[in-house]
Amino acid sequence: MPGRDAPRVPSRSGEAGVDDPKTNWKAKAADAVARAKQFEEQARHEAKRAEKYRQAAERMEKRTASLEELVARLKVVERELAVAREHLMAVEVKLDILEGAANVLDLRTRIAIHETSETGASA
Amino acid sequence: MPAPDSPFLTLVLTGRNDSYGGDFTDRFFRTLRFNLRELQARGTSYELAFVEWAPPAGAPLLFDQVFAAVPELDLQRCSWYVVDECYQRALSLNPHLEYLEFLAKNIGIRRARGEFVLVSNCDVFLGRRVLDVLQQRALDRGSLYRAPRHDLKLAVDPSRIDWELLEDPRNLAGPAHVLKPPYMGSATGDFVLLDRQSFHRIRGFNEIYRVARIGIDRNLLVKVLSSGLSIVDIGGPVYHVNHLGSYRLQPAAYAGREEQAHWGDRRWHQAGPSYINPDTWGLAEAPVQQRGGASYLTFDWCAVPPLVDLHRVVRPVARVGHPTPGRYVSKR
C-alpha cells in the first residue's frame, strides 16, 4: 500500500494524471471555454437562422396578404367577366336580329323593285 | 282558376303536310293514335291543340285527313289552328328558315285550355312513366318537366310500334340520353310540360329571335330559370323513331355554311340571353275564322310584331340557388 506522501506517478504518455486536480481543473476550464465558444458560435448561427426565418415569415405574411387581395380581385374580375360575357352574348344576339332584318328587308326590296320594273315593262 | 270544363292537359303539336322527313303524315298519324289511345286508356283528361303552320298550297290540309286516319281523335277534344302562310314570310328573319316551329307552338300554348300544357313533336311517343304521371296528376305548378328522348334505330318498323318495341334497349340508336341538371336540355322541344299559368307568365317560347328554329327550345330553359321556375326530370323517357332529314342524324350537315341551314345557325347564343315577348305573343291579334271545326288564323299585318325589337333581348336574372346562364362561345 503506497504511503500518504508517495510521489504521483506520471502517466505513460507523459501527461499529468487524471487525478491531478490542477491539471484536471485546467482541462475542464479549457474544455468549458471551448464549449462556450462553440455555444456562442451556435447561438450566433441560430440567431442568424432565426432572423432569416423571421424575414421569410414576414415575406410570407406579405405574400399571403397580397394573395388574398389577389383572390378577392380575381373574384371581382370573374364576376365582371361573366357580366361582360352576358352583355356580349346579348349584343351578338341583337346583331343576329339586325342582320336578319336587313337581309329580309333587302330581299323584300329586291322583289318589290323587280315586280315594279316588270309591271312597268309590261305597261 | 281553370274553368270547370277545362281539361287537365293540353297537348300542343305543330306540323304541316309537307312530307318533312319523307313520310311525315304517316308518322304523325301513327304517333297520334298511339298517344291518344294511351291517354284514353288511363282516363287522362286532355285536349289536343294542333297548329297547322303555313300549309303548302295545293296539298290537302292535315285537318282534312286526320279524323279519318285517327279514329281516336274527337273533335270535341281538339282545337285545330290553320295559320296563313303569309305569317311565315312576314315573321321570319332568315330567308333560309322554312318553319317558325316555336312561334307555331306559341299559338297553341296561348290558346290552351288545359291546367297543364305539354309541348311536344308529332313523332314523339309518350313513355309509360310520363303517361302514369299525367294519369296521377302528380305535377307541381311552377316546375317545368323534361323527359329524355330515346331515339330508335332507323331500321325499326314504325308501322308496328308497341311497348315491347319501344322499350327494347336493342332498338335504341346509341346510348339513351340522360338529362343533366340544371338545364335538363337535350332535345328539349320534344318534351316541355308546364302549368298553363306559368307558361302564360313567361309568354311561351322566344318570339324575338326569329333567325333560327334550332335552340329556341333550349333558350326557353334560360327564360324559365330566369323567371324563378324550376326544371325537373319527369322520371321516364319519350321515344322517337329516327327518320331521314332529322337534325339528330345530321347535325353537321351544314358545317361551314351554318347560315344556310333550314333550321338556322345553330351557333347562336341560345343558352345566353333571355327575352321578353310582347303582350301579343302567340299571334294573339290574328283574326280568326271558324270553318268546319278548325280555326283559321288569317293574315293581318296588325298581328305581326315588329321585325326588330331589341330591348326585348335581355340578360337573364341571376337567382339565388339557380345557375348562371351558359358560357360565352365564340361564333366566328
Short mmCIF file of C-alpha atoms in Angstrom, two decimals:
data_model
loop_
_atom_site.label_atom_id
_atom_site.label_comp_id
_atom_site.label_asym_id
_atom_site.label_seq_id
_atom_site.Cartn_x
_atom_site.Cartn_y
_atom_site.Cartn_z
CA MET A 1 0.00 0.00 0.00
CA PRO A 2 1.61 3.40 -1.02
CA GLY A 3 2.37 5.93 1.69
CA ARG A 4 0.47 9.34 2.03
CA ASP A 5 3.43 11.36 0.65
CA ALA A 6 4.29 8.96 -2.07
CA PRO A 7 5.00 10.91 -5.36
CA ARG A 8 2.39 10.85 -8.15
CA VAL A 9 3.28 8.63 -10.98
CA PRO A 10 3.09 10.38 -14.35
CA SER A 11 1.13 8.64 -16.99
CA ARG A 12 2.90 6.63 -19.64
CA SER A 13 2.31 9.33 -22.24
CA GLY A 14 3.95 11.94 -20.02
CA GLU A 15 0.67 13.87 -19.44
CA ALA A 16 -0.44 14.78 -15.98
CA GLY A 17 -2.50 12.13 -14.39
CA VAL A 18 -6.26 12.46 -14.41
CA ASP A 19 -6.32 12.56 -10.79
CA ASP A 20 -4.07 15.65 -10.77
CA PRO A 21 -6.55 18.29 -9.51
CA LYS A 22 -4.72 21.26 -11.08
CA THR A 23 -4.38 19.66 -14.47
CA ASN A 24 -7.91 18.41 -14.27
CA TRP A 25 -9.28 21.88 -13.47
CA LYS A 26 -7.35 23.46 -16.33
CA ALA A 27 -8.51 20.84 -18.76
CA LYS A 28 -12.04 21.28 -17.62
CA ALA A 29 -11.78 25.07 -17.92
CA ALA A 30 -10.27 24.79 -21.39
CA ASP A 31 -12.98 22.38 -22.34
CA ALA A 32 -15.66 24.69 -20.91
CA VAL A 33 -14.21 27.68 -22.76
CA ALA A 34 -14.14 25.71 -25.96
CA ARG A 35 -17.66 24.59 -25.42
CA ALA A 36 -18.73 28.12 -24.56
CA LYS A 37 -17.18 29.32 -27.78
CA GLN A 38 -18.94 26.54 -29.58
CA PHE A 39 -22.24 27.51 -27.97
CA GLU A 40 -21.64 31.14 -28.76
CA GLU A 41 -20.95 30.22 -32.35
CA GLN A 42 -24.04 28.05 -32.39
CA ALA A 43 -26.09 30.83 -30.81
CA ARG A 44 -24.89 33.30 -33.43
CA HIS A 45 -25.74 30.77 -36.11
CA GLU A 46 -29.18 30.15 -34.63
CA ALA A 47 -29.78 33.88 -34.28
CA LYS A 48 -28.90 34.28 -37.94
CA ARG A 49 -31.29 31.45 -38.83
CA ALA A 50 -33.99 32.95 -36.63
CA GLU A 51 -33.52 36.27 -38.39
CA LYS A 52 -33.69 34.52 -41.71
CA TYR A 53 -36.90 32.74 -40.67
CA ARG A 54 -38.35 35.97 -39.31
CA GLN A 55 -37.64 37.67 -42.60
CA ALA A 56 -39.09 34.72 -44.51
CA ALA A 57 -42.19 34.77 -42.28
CA GLU A 58 -42.51 38.50 -42.91
CA ARG A 59 -42.23 37.91 -46.63
CA MET A 60 -44.76 35.07 -46.47
CA GLU A 61 -47.13 37.25 -44.50
CA LYS A 62 -46.85 39.93 -47.12
CA ARG A 63 -47.32 37.38 -49.90
CA THR A 64 -50.35 35.86 -48.17
CA ALA A 65 -51.88 39.28 -47.79
CA SER A 66 -51.24 40.09 -51.43
CA LEU A 67 -52.53 36.66 -52.48
CA GLU A 68 -55.73 37.18 -50.50
CA GLU A 69 -56.04 40.55 -52.14
CA LEU A 70 -55.41 38.91 -55.50
CA VAL A 71 -58.05 36.22 -54.87
CA ALA A 72 -60.57 38.92 -53.91
CA ARG A 73 -59.67 40.89 -57.03
CA LEU A 74 -59.93 37.74 -59.16
CA LYS A 75 -63.42 37.10 -57.83
CA VAL A 76 -64.44 40.62 -58.76
CA VAL A 77 -62.84 40.24 -62.20
CA GLU A 78 -64.56 36.87 -62.67
CA ARG A 79 -67.94 38.44 -61.90
CA GLU A 80 -67.20 41.34 -64.20
CA LEU A 81 -66.10 38.92 -66.93
CA ALA A 82 -69.33 36.93 -66.57
CA VAL A 83 -71.37 40.12 -66.82
CA ALA A 84 -69.30 41.27 -69.81
CA ARG A 85 -69.87 37.90 -71.50
CA GLU A 86 -73.59 38.15 -70.85
CA HIS A 87 -73.58 41.61 -72.40
CA LEU A 88 -71.52 40.34 -75.32
CA MET A 89 -73.92 37.45 -75.89
CA ALA A 90 -76.88 39.83 -75.79
CA VAL A 91 -75.14 42.19 -78.21
CA GLU A 92 -74.35 39.33 -80.62
CA VAL A 93 -77.95 38.10 -80.44
CA LYS A 94 -79.12 41.63 -81.23
CA LEU A 95 -76.66 41.80 -84.13
CA ASP A 96 -78.05 38.50 -85.45
CA ILE A 97 -81.53 40.01 -85.34
CA LEU A 98 -80.39 43.18 -87.08
CA GLU A 99 -78.53 41.21 -89.73
CA GLY A 100 -81.59 39.01 -90.26
CA ALA A 101 -83.86 42.03 -90.57
CA ALA A 102 -81.50 43.68 -93.03
CA ASN A 103 -81.43 40.52 -95.16
CA VAL A 104 -85.20 40.20 -95.09
CA LEU A 105 -85.73 43.87 -95.98
CA ASP A 106 -83.15 43.60 -98.74
CA LEU A 107 -84.99 40.62 -100.20
CA ARG A 108 -88.36 42.34 -99.93
CA THR A 109 -87.00 45.47 -101.59
CA ARG A 110 -85.49 43.49 -104.46
CA ILE A 111 -88.77 41.65 -105.02
CA ALA A 112 -90.74 44.91 -104.91
CA ILE A 113 -88.34 46.60 -107.36
CA HIS A 114 -88.41 43.57 -109.65
CA GLU A 115 -92.21 43.48 -109.60
CA THR A 116 -92.41 47.23 -110.24
CA SER A 117 -89.99 47.03 -113.15
CA GLU A 118 -91.88 44.06 -114.61
CA THR A 119 -95.16 45.93 -114.30
CA GLY A 120 -93.55 48.99 -115.89
CA ALA A 121 -92.15 46.90 -118.72
CA SER A 122 -95.48 45.30 -119.50
CA ALA A 123 -97.36 48.65 -119.34
CA MET B 1 -108.53 29.01 -61.52
CA PRO B 2 -109.16 26.75 -64.52
CA ALA B 3 -112.68 26.72 -66.00
CA PRO B 4 -114.75 23.80 -64.70
CA ASP B 5 -114.85 22.14 -68.11
CA SER B 6 -111.17 22.66 -68.85
CA PRO B 7 -109.09 19.53 -69.40
CA PHE B 8 -106.16 18.60 -67.20
CA LEU B 9 -103.76 18.52 -70.14
CA THR B 10 -103.38 20.34 -73.42
CA LEU B 11 -101.08 18.58 -75.86
CA VAL B 12 -99.60 21.18 -78.21
CA LEU B 13 -98.24 19.97 -81.56
CA THR B 14 -97.43 21.63 -84.83
CA GLY B 15 -96.94 20.31 -88.35
CA ARG B 16 -97.97 20.59 -91.94
CA ASN B 17 -98.44 18.39 -94.95
CA ASP B 18 -95.00 18.98 -96.48
CA SER B 19 -93.50 15.43 -96.45
CA TYR B 20 -90.94 16.50 -93.86
CA GLY B 21 -88.63 13.54 -93.27
CA GLY B 22 -90.19 11.58 -96.14
CA ASP B 23 -93.44 10.34 -94.65
CA PHE B 24 -94.47 12.99 -92.18
CA THR B 25 -98.20 12.41 -92.38
CA ASP B 26 -97.95 8.67 -91.71
CA ARG B 27 -95.51 9.16 -88.86
CA PHE B 28 -97.69 11.84 -87.30
CA PHE B 29 -100.96 9.91 -87.54
CA ARG B 30 -99.34 6.74 -86.20
CA THR B 31 -97.83 8.56 -83.24
CA LEU B 32 -101.03 10.47 -82.50
CA ARG B 33 -103.05 7.26 -82.48
CA PHE B 34 -100.64 5.64 -80.01
CA ASN B 35 -100.57 8.64 -77.66
CA LEU B 36 -104.33 9.24 -77.70
CA ARG B 37 -105.03 5.53 -77.11
CA GLU B 38 -102.73 5.53 -74.09
CA LEU B 39 -104.15 8.78 -72.67
CA GLN B 40 -107.69 7.50 -73.11
CA ALA B 41 -106.87 4.09 -71.59
CA ARG B 42 -105.68 5.89 -68.46
CA GLY B 43 -108.67 8.21 -68.33
CA THR B 44 -106.49 11.30 -68.58
CA SER B 45 -108.49 14.42 -69.34
CA TYR B 46 -106.85 16.12 -72.32
CA GLU B 47 -107.31 18.29 -75.38
CA LEU B 48 -105.17 18.39 -78.50
CA ALA B 49 -104.15 21.85 -79.72
CA PHE B 50 -102.73 21.39 -83.18
CA VAL B 51 -101.22 24.23 -85.14
CA GLU B 52 -101.06 23.61 -88.88
CA TRP B 53 -98.45 26.22 -89.67
CA ALA B 54 -98.27 27.78 -93.12
CA PRO B 55 -99.62 24.76 -95.01
CA PRO B 56 -98.33 24.47 -98.57
CA ALA B 57 -100.81 25.47 -101.23
CA GLY B 58 -102.12 22.61 -103.34
CA ALA B 59 -101.63 19.88 -100.72
CA PRO B 60 -104.61 18.75 -98.65
CA LEU B 61 -104.69 20.02 -95.10
CA LEU B 62 -103.79 17.63 -92.31
CA PHE B 63 -107.09 18.70 -90.76
CA ASP B 64 -108.94 17.24 -93.73
CA GLN B 65 -107.26 13.85 -93.26
CA VAL B 66 -106.70 13.43 -89.55
CA PHE B 67 -110.17 12.37 -88.40
CA ALA B 68 -110.34 9.54 -90.91
CA ALA B 69 -106.82 8.38 -90.13
CA VAL B 70 -107.02 8.76 -86.34
CA PRO B 71 -110.39 7.46 -85.14
CA GLU B 72 -109.29 8.07 -81.53
CA LEU B 73 -109.42 11.83 -82.20
CA ASP B 74 -112.61 13.51 -81.09
CA LEU B 75 -113.38 16.97 -82.45
CA GLN B 76 -114.75 17.94 -79.02
CA ARG B 77 -111.31 17.38 -77.53
CA CYS B 78 -109.40 19.04 -80.31
CA SER B 79 -108.54 22.64 -81.19
CA TRP B 80 -107.13 22.86 -84.69
CA TYR B 81 -105.49 26.07 -85.93
CA VAL B 82 -104.60 26.61 -89.57
CA VAL B 83 -102.20 29.52 -89.89
CA ASP B 84 -101.94 31.57 -93.08
CA GLU B 85 -98.56 31.01 -94.75
CA CYS B 86 -98.10 34.80 -95.03
CA TYR B 87 -97.20 34.78 -91.34
CA GLN B 88 -94.12 32.65 -92.02
CA ARG B 89 -92.85 35.17 -94.58
CA ALA B 90 -93.80 38.22 -92.52
CA LEU B 91 -92.25 36.98 -89.30
CA SER B 92 -89.10 35.24 -90.46
CA LEU B 93 -85.77 36.98 -90.03
CA ASN B 94 -83.99 34.35 -92.07
CA PRO B 95 -84.91 33.56 -95.68
CA HIS B 96 -83.48 30.02 -95.26
CA LEU B 97 -85.75 29.26 -92.35
CA GLU B 98 -88.69 27.19 -93.55
CA TYR B 99 -90.68 26.76 -90.38
CA LEU B 100 -91.03 29.00 -87.34
CA GLU B 101 -91.78 25.98 -85.20
CA PHE B 102 -91.84 27.65 -81.81
CA LEU B 103 -93.91 30.58 -82.91
CA ALA B 104 -96.39 27.99 -84.15
CA LYS B 105 -96.25 26.22 -80.79
CA ASN B 106 -96.86 29.53 -79.00
CA ILE B 107 -100.17 29.79 -80.87
CA GLY B 108 -101.25 26.53 -79.26
CA ILE B 109 -99.86 27.45 -75.83
CA ARG B 110 -101.59 30.82 -75.86
CA ARG B 111 -104.96 29.24 -76.63
CA ALA B 112 -104.57 26.12 -74.48
CA ARG B 113 -107.38 25.42 -72.03
CA GLY B 114 -105.68 22.68 -70.00
CA GLU B 115 -104.31 23.12 -66.49
CA PHE B 116 -101.00 21.82 -67.78
CA VAL B 117 -99.56 22.24 -71.26
CA LEU B 118 -97.36 19.60 -72.85
CA VAL B 119 -95.46 20.82 -75.90
CA SER B 120 -94.06 18.00 -77.97
CA ASN B 121 -93.47 16.91 -81.55
CA CYS B 122 -95.60 14.97 -83.99
CA ASP B 123 -93.38 11.88 -83.99
CA VAL B 124 -92.74 11.56 -80.27
CA PHE B 125 -94.29 8.65 -78.39
CA LEU B 126 -95.06 9.31 -74.74
CA GLY B 127 -93.41 6.85 -72.39
CA ARG B 128 -95.08 4.78 -69.69
CA ARG B 129 -93.77 6.85 -66.79
CA VAL B 130 -94.91 10.09 -68.46
CA LEU B 131 -98.40 8.66 -69.01
CA ASP B 132 -98.57 7.43 -65.40
CA VAL B 133 -97.61 10.85 -64.01
CA LEU B 134 -100.28 12.50 -66.19
CA GLN B 135 -102.86 9.97 -65.07
CA GLN B 136 -102.00 10.54 -61.39
CA ARG B 137 -101.83 14.31 -61.95
CA ALA B 138 -98.62 14.20 -59.95
CA LEU B 139 -97.38 17.55 -61.22
CA ASP B 140 -96.38 20.73 -59.42
CA ARG B 141 -97.13 24.19 -60.68
CA GLY B 142 -94.06 26.29 -61.32
CA SER B 143 -91.98 23.28 -62.35
CA LEU B 144 -91.12 22.66 -65.96
CA TYR B 145 -90.93 18.93 -66.58
CA ARG B 146 -88.49 17.43 -69.05
CA ALA B 147 -88.15 13.87 -70.34
CA PRO B 148 -85.11 12.38 -72.04
CA ARG B 149 -85.62 11.29 -75.64
CA HIS B 150 -84.80 7.75 -76.62
CA ASP B 151 -84.06 7.54 -80.34
CA LEU B 152 -84.98 4.28 -82.00
CA LYS B 153 -82.99 2.93 -84.92
CA LEU B 154 -83.84 3.98 -88.43
CA ALA B 155 -84.41 0.30 -89.23
CA VAL B 156 -87.24 -0.08 -86.70
CA ASP B 157 -90.54 -0.72 -88.44
CA PRO B 158 -92.67 2.25 -87.37
CA SER B 159 -95.89 0.59 -88.52
CA ARG B 160 -95.79 -1.88 -85.64
CA ILE B 161 -94.98 0.35 -82.71
CA ASP B 162 -95.92 -1.13 -79.35
CA TRP B 163 -94.49 -1.07 -75.83
CA GLU B 164 -92.32 -4.10 -76.46
CA LEU B 165 -90.67 -2.42 -79.42
CA LEU B 166 -90.34 0.97 -77.76
CA GLU B 167 -88.86 -0.36 -74.53
CA ASP B 168 -86.47 -2.90 -76.02
CA PRO B 169 -82.98 -1.45 -75.44
CA ARG B 170 -81.74 -3.29 -78.54
CA ASN B 171 -83.78 -0.87 -80.64
CA LEU B 172 -82.05 2.18 -79.23
CA ALA B 173 -79.88 4.10 -81.69
CA GLY B 174 -76.94 4.76 -79.37
CA PRO B 175 -76.91 5.26 -75.62
CA ALA B 176 -80.04 6.68 -74.01
CA HIS B 177 -79.82 10.38 -73.28
CA VAL B 178 -79.52 11.47 -69.69
CA LEU B 179 -80.80 14.87 -68.62
CA LYS B 180 -78.16 16.87 -66.81
CA PRO B 181 -79.10 19.48 -64.24
CA PRO B 182 -79.60 22.34 -64.03
CA TYR B 183 -80.91 22.86 -67.57
CA MET B 184 -82.00 19.29 -68.34
CA GLY B 185 -81.54 20.17 -72.01
CA SER B 186 -81.15 17.79 -74.99
CA ALA B 187 -84.00 17.55 -77.48
CA THR B 188 -85.93 19.98 -75.30
CA GLY B 189 -88.58 20.67 -77.94
CA ASP B 190 -89.70 17.05 -77.76
CA PHE B 191 -90.98 17.36 -74.23
CA VAL B 192 -91.79 20.54 -72.33
CA LEU B 193 -94.52 20.26 -69.70
CA LEU B 194 -95.53 23.24 -67.60
CA ASP B 195 -98.68 24.55 -65.98
CA ARG B 196 -100.56 26.92 -68.25
CA GLN B 197 -100.40 29.83 -65.82
CA SER B 198 -96.59 29.71 -65.69
CA PHE B 199 -96.38 29.23 -69.46
CA HIS B 200 -98.50 32.32 -69.93
CA ARG B 201 -96.49 34.26 -67.35
CA ILE B 202 -93.27 33.64 -69.28
CA ARG B 203 -95.16 34.16 -72.57
CA GLY B 204 -94.04 30.98 -74.28
CA PHE B 205 -91.01 30.45 -76.45
CA ASN B 206 -88.76 33.26 -77.70
CA GLU B 207 -90.52 35.26 -80.43
CA ILE B 208 -87.91 37.97 -80.69
CA TYR B 209 -85.11 35.87 -82.13
CA ARG B 210 -86.72 34.72 -85.35
CA VAL B 211 -83.41 33.98 -87.06
CA ALA B 212 -83.25 30.29 -86.15
CA ARG B 213 -85.52 27.45 -85.16
CA ILE B 214 -82.81 25.41 -83.53
CA GLY B 215 -82.05 26.30 -79.93
CA ILE B 216 -85.26 28.24 -79.28
CA ASP B 217 -86.37 25.34 -77.07
CA ARG B 218 -83.05 25.47 -75.17
CA ASN B 219 -83.47 29.22 -74.77
CA LEU B 220 -86.81 28.62 -73.05
CA LEU B 221 -84.92 26.89 -70.23
CA VAL B 222 -82.86 30.05 -69.64
CA LYS B 223 -86.09 32.04 -69.50
CA VAL B 224 -87.64 29.51 -67.11
CA LEU B 225 -84.74 29.64 -64.65
CA SER B 226 -84.51 33.40 -65.01
CA SER B 227 -88.21 33.60 -64.09
CA GLY B 228 -87.68 31.68 -60.86
CA LEU B 229 -89.26 28.44 -62.05
CA SER B 230 -87.52 25.09 -61.66
CA ILE B 231 -86.74 22.35 -64.17
CA VAL B 232 -87.45 18.76 -63.21
CA ASP B 233 -86.88 15.37 -64.85
CA ILE B 234 -90.26 13.65 -65.01
CA GLY B 235 -88.58 10.31 -64.47
CA GLY B 236 -89.05 8.43 -67.72
CA PRO B 237 -88.32 8.79 -71.43
CA VAL B 238 -90.23 9.65 -74.56
CA TYR B 239 -89.45 7.80 -77.78
CA HIS B 240 -88.65 8.99 -81.26
CA VAL B 241 -88.09 6.82 -84.30
CA ASN B 242 -85.19 8.18 -86.32
CA HIS B 243 -86.05 9.30 -89.84
CA LEU B 244 -84.29 10.90 -92.75
CA GLY B 245 -83.93 14.65 -92.50
CA SER B 246 -83.83 14.55 -88.72
CA TYR B 247 -81.36 17.03 -87.18
CA ARG B 248 -80.26 14.29 -84.79
CA LEU B 249 -78.93 12.22 -87.69
CA GLN B 250 -77.15 15.03 -89.49
CA PRO B 251 -76.23 17.81 -87.06
CA ALA B 252 -73.18 18.73 -89.16
CA ALA B 253 -75.00 18.71 -92.49
CA TYR B 254 -74.36 22.45 -92.84
CA ALA B 255 -70.86 22.51 -91.36
CA GLY B 256 -69.02 25.55 -92.68
CA ARG B 257 -72.17 27.10 -94.14
CA GLU B 258 -74.31 27.19 -90.99
CA GLU B 259 -76.09 30.35 -92.09
CA GLN B 260 -77.75 28.38 -94.92
CA ALA B 261 -79.26 25.70 -92.68
CA HIS B 262 -83.03 25.48 -92.87
CA TRP B 263 -83.08 25.29 -89.08
CA GLY B 264 -80.90 28.42 -88.76
CA ASP B 265 -77.37 28.85 -87.49
CA ARG B 266 -77.06 26.53 -84.52
CA ARG B 267 -74.16 28.53 -83.06
CA TRP B 268 -76.31 31.39 -81.77
CA HIS B 269 -76.21 32.13 -78.05
CA GLN B 270 -79.22 30.02 -77.21
CA ALA B 271 -78.01 29.44 -73.64
CA GLY B 272 -77.14 33.09 -73.04
CA PRO B 273 -79.65 35.93 -73.15
CA SER B 274 -83.27 35.78 -72.11
CA TYR B 275 -86.23 37.53 -73.73
CA ILE B 276 -89.49 39.28 -73.03
CA ASN B 277 -92.17 38.50 -75.59
CA PRO B 278 -94.74 41.23 -76.32
CA ASP B 279 -98.27 41.04 -74.91
CA THR B 280 -99.43 39.87 -78.32
CA TRP B 281 -97.29 36.69 -78.22
CA GLY B 282 -98.77 33.65 -79.92
CA LEU B 283 -100.28 35.83 -82.67
CA ALA B 284 -102.96 36.90 -80.21
CA GLU B 285 -104.25 39.59 -82.55
CA ALA B 286 -104.51 37.44 -85.65
CA PRO B 287 -108.08 37.43 -86.99
CA VAL B 288 -109.72 34.03 -86.62
CA GLN B 289 -112.33 32.45 -88.87
CA GLN B 290 -114.10 29.27 -87.79
CA ARG B 291 -114.71 26.80 -90.62
CA GLY B 292 -115.70 23.16 -90.37
CA GLY B 293 -114.36 22.75 -86.85
CA ALA B 294 -110.98 24.40 -87.43
CA SER B 295 -109.83 27.91 -86.56
CA TYR B 296 -108.18 29.71 -89.45
CA LEU B 297 -105.75 32.46 -88.48
CA THR B 298 -105.97 34.80 -91.44
CA PHE B 299 -103.22 37.24 -92.26
CA ASP B 300 -103.21 40.76 -90.94
CA TRP B 301 -100.14 42.98 -90.65
CA CYS B 302 -101.56 44.33 -87.38
CA ALA B 303 -100.99 40.93 -85.80
CA VAL B 304 -97.33 40.84 -86.83
CA PRO B 305 -94.83 42.10 -84.24
CA PRO B 306 -92.06 44.46 -85.40
CA LEU B 307 -89.15 42.94 -87.31
CA VAL B 308 -86.73 44.27 -84.73
CA ASP B 309 -87.49 44.81 -81.06
CA LEU B 310 -84.06 44.82 -79.47
CA HIS B 311 -84.98 45.95 -75.97
CA ARG B 312 -86.78 42.65 -75.57
CA VAL B 313 -83.46 40.78 -75.62
CA VAL B 314 -82.36 40.87 -72.00
CA ARG B 315 -79.71 39.47 -69.71
CA PRO B 316 -81.15 36.66 -67.59
CA VAL B 317 -81.87 37.41 -63.98
CA ALA B 318 -79.48 35.66 -61.59
CA ARG B 319 -81.48 33.83 -58.96
CA VAL B 320 -80.13 32.68 -55.62
CA GLY B 321 -79.53 28.94 -55.80
CA HIS B 322 -80.01 28.89 -59.55
CA PRO B 323 -77.22 28.57 -62.09
CA THR B 324 -75.88 31.39 -64.18
CA PRO B 325 -76.60 31.13 -67.91
CA GLY B 326 -74.39 29.40 -70.41
CA ARG B 327 -70.80 30.31 -71.16
CA TYR B 328 -69.88 32.57 -74.00
CA VAL B 329 -68.94 30.63 -77.13
CA SER B 330 -67.28 32.48 -79.94
CA LYS B 331 -69.21 32.13 -83.19
CA ARG B 332 -66.59 33.12 -85.66
#
